[in-house]
Short mmCIF file of C-alpha atoms in Angstrom, two decimals:
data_model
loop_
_atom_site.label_atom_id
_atom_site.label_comp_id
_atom_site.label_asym_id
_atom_site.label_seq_id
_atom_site.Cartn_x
_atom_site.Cartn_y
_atom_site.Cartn_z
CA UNK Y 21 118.56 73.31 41.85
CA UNK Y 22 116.22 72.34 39.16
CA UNK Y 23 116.91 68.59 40.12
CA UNK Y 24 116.03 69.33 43.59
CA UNK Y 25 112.63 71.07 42.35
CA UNK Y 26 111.80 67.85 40.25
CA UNK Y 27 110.78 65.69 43.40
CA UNK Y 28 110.13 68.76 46.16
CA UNK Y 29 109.36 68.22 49.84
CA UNK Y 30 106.77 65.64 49.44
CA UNK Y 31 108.09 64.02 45.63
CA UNK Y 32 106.24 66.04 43.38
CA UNK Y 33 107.37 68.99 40.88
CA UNK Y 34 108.23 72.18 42.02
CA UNK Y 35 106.66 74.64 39.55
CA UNK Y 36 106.24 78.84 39.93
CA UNK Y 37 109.69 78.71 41.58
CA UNK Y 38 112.12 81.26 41.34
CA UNK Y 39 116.36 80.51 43.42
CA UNK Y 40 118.37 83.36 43.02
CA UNK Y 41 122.01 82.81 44.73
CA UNK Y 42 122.83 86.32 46.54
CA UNK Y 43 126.03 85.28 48.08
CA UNK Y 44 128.25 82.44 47.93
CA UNK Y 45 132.31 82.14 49.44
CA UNK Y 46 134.85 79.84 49.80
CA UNK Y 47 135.20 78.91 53.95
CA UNK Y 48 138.37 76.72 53.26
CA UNK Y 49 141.31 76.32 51.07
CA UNK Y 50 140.20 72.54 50.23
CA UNK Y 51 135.97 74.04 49.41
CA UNK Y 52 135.42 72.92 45.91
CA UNK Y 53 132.83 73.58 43.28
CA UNK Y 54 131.53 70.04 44.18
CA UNK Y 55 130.80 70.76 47.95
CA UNK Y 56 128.42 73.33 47.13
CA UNK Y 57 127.13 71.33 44.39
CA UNK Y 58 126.45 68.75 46.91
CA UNK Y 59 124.87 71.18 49.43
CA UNK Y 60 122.56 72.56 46.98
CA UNK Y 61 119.96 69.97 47.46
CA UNK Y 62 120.08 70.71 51.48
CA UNK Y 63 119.44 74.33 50.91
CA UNK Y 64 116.81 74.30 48.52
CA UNK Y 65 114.56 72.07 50.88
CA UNK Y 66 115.06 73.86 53.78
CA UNK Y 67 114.20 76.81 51.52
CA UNK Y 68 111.00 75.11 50.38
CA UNK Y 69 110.16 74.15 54.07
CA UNK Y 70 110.56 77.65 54.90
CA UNK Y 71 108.24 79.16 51.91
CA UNK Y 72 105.72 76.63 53.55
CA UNK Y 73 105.00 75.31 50.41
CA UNK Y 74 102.15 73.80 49.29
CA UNK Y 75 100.79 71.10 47.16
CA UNK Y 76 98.29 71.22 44.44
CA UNK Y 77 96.23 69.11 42.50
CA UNK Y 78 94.63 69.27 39.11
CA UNK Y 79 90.66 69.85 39.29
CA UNK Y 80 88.17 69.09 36.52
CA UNK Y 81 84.86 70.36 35.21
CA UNK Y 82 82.37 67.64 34.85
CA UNK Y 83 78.39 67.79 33.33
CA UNK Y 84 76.39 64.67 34.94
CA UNK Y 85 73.35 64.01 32.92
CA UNK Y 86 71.70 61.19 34.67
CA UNK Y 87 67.84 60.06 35.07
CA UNK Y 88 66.13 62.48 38.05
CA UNK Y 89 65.70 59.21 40.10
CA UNK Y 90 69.29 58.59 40.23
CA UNK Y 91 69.90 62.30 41.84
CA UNK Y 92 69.44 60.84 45.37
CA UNK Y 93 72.54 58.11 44.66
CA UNK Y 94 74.48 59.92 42.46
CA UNK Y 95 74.72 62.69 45.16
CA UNK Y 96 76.39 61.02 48.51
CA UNK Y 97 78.97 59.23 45.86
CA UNK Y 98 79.89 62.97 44.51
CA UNK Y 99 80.69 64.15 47.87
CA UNK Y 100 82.95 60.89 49.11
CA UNK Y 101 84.65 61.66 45.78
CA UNK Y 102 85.18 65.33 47.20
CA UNK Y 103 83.01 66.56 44.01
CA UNK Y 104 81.83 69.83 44.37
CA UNK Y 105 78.30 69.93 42.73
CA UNK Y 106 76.53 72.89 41.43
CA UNK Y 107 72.86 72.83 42.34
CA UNK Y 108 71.16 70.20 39.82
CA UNK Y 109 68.89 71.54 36.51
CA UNK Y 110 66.02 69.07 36.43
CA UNK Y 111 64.10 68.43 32.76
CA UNK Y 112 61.47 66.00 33.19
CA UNK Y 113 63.27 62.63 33.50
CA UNK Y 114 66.91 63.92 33.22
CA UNK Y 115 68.86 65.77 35.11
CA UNK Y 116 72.41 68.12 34.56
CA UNK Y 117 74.56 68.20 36.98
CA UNK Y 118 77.60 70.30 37.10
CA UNK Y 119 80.64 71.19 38.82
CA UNK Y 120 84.34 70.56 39.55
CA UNK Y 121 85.68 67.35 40.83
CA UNK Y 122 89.94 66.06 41.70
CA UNK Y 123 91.11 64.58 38.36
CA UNK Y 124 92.36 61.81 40.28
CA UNK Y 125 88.36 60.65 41.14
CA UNK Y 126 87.10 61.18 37.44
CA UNK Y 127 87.70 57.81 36.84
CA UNK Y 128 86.02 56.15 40.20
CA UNK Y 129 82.91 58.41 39.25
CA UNK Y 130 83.01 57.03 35.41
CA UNK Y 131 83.27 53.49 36.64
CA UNK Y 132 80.60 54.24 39.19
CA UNK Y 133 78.19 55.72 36.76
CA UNK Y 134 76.25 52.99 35.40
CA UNK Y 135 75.34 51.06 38.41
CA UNK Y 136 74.36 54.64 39.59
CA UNK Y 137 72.15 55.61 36.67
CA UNK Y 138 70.82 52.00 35.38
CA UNK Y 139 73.18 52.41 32.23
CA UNK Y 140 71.86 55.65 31.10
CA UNK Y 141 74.46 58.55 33.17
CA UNK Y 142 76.68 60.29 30.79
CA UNK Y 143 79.56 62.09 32.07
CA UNK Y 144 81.95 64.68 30.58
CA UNK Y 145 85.19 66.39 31.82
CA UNK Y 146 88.05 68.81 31.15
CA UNK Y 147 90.59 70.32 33.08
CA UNK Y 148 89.74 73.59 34.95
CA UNK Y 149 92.11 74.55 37.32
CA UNK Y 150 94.82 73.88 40.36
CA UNK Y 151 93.45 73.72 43.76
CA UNK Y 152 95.56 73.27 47.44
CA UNK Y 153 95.09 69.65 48.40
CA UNK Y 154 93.01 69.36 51.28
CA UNK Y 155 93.42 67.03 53.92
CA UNK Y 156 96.27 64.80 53.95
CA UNK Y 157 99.36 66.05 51.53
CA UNK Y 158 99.80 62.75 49.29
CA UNK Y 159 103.55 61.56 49.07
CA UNK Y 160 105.62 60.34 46.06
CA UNK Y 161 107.85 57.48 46.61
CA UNK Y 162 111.78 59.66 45.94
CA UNK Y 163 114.20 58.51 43.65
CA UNK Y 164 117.02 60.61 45.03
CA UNK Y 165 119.25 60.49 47.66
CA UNK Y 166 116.55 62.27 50.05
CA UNK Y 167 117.62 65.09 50.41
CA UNK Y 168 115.45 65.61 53.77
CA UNK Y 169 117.78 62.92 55.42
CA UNK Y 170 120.37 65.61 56.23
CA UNK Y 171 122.39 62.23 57.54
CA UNK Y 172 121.34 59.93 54.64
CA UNK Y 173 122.17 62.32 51.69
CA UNK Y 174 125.59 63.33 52.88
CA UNK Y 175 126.31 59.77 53.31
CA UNK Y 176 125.30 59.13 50.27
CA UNK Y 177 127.24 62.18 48.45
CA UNK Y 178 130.33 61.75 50.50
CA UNK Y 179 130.26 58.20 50.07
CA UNK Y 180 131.49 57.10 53.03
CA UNK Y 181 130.78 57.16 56.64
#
């Protein structure tokens, strides 16, 4: 089970998961430890599929402090990057911006930055929270035997055709 939950339905960890087994039996004289062993995988995906499980992705708090000018550029690149700005706090020449952003786009927005702000943006971030992935669920390449190949896995465990 736990290997199973390492790579999910779409290749990424399976965390806040509770399996409890409530009944297991024999069907045959010749059912070993090992067959059920090998249909674990199987019935812990179609348990996941069932729980209509969902993805997350880590979400950071940034602070923006970039020259007022550079609000109007700074702006359309926050929302391609799925940012979620707060409204801005202007002071004279500068402005803060805050609010949360994907983890995986902090480091588009920091390479962005100084062609943005003419050199002077400074940007800060720390992990806030999980959110559901919106959009398009991204998928991890699996290094099992896929379990969501019915066909393909028991190939695979069987080892032979």
């Amino acid at each position: 089970v736990s290997e199973t939950l390492q790579q999910g339905l779409y290749g990424w960890q399976v965390t806040d998961c509770s399996i409890t087994l409530t009944h297991a039996a024999y069907n045959s004289v010749s059912s070993t430890a090992g067959d059920y062993r090998n249909l674990t995988p199987l019935v812990v995906m179609d348990a996941l599929k069932q729980a209509e499980t969902q993805v997350y992705e880590p979400m950071h708090r940034f602070e923006l402090e970039i020259p007022t000018d550079a609000l109007g550029r700074v702006t359309p690149v926050l929302g391609r990057l799925r940012a979620v700005p707060e409204p801005p706090v202007l002071r004279g020449a500068m402005c803060r911006l805050t609010g949360v952003i994907p983890a995986a786009q902090i480091h588009e927005l920091h390479g962005l930055l100084p062609g943005l702000s003419r050199g002077e943006g400074v940007l800060e971030s720390t992990f806030e929270r999980y959110d559901p992935v919106s959009g398009p669920i991204p998928v991890r390449q699996r290094t099992d035997h896929n379990p969501l190949n019915w066909k393909e896995y028991l190939i695979h465990v069987v080892r032979r055709v």
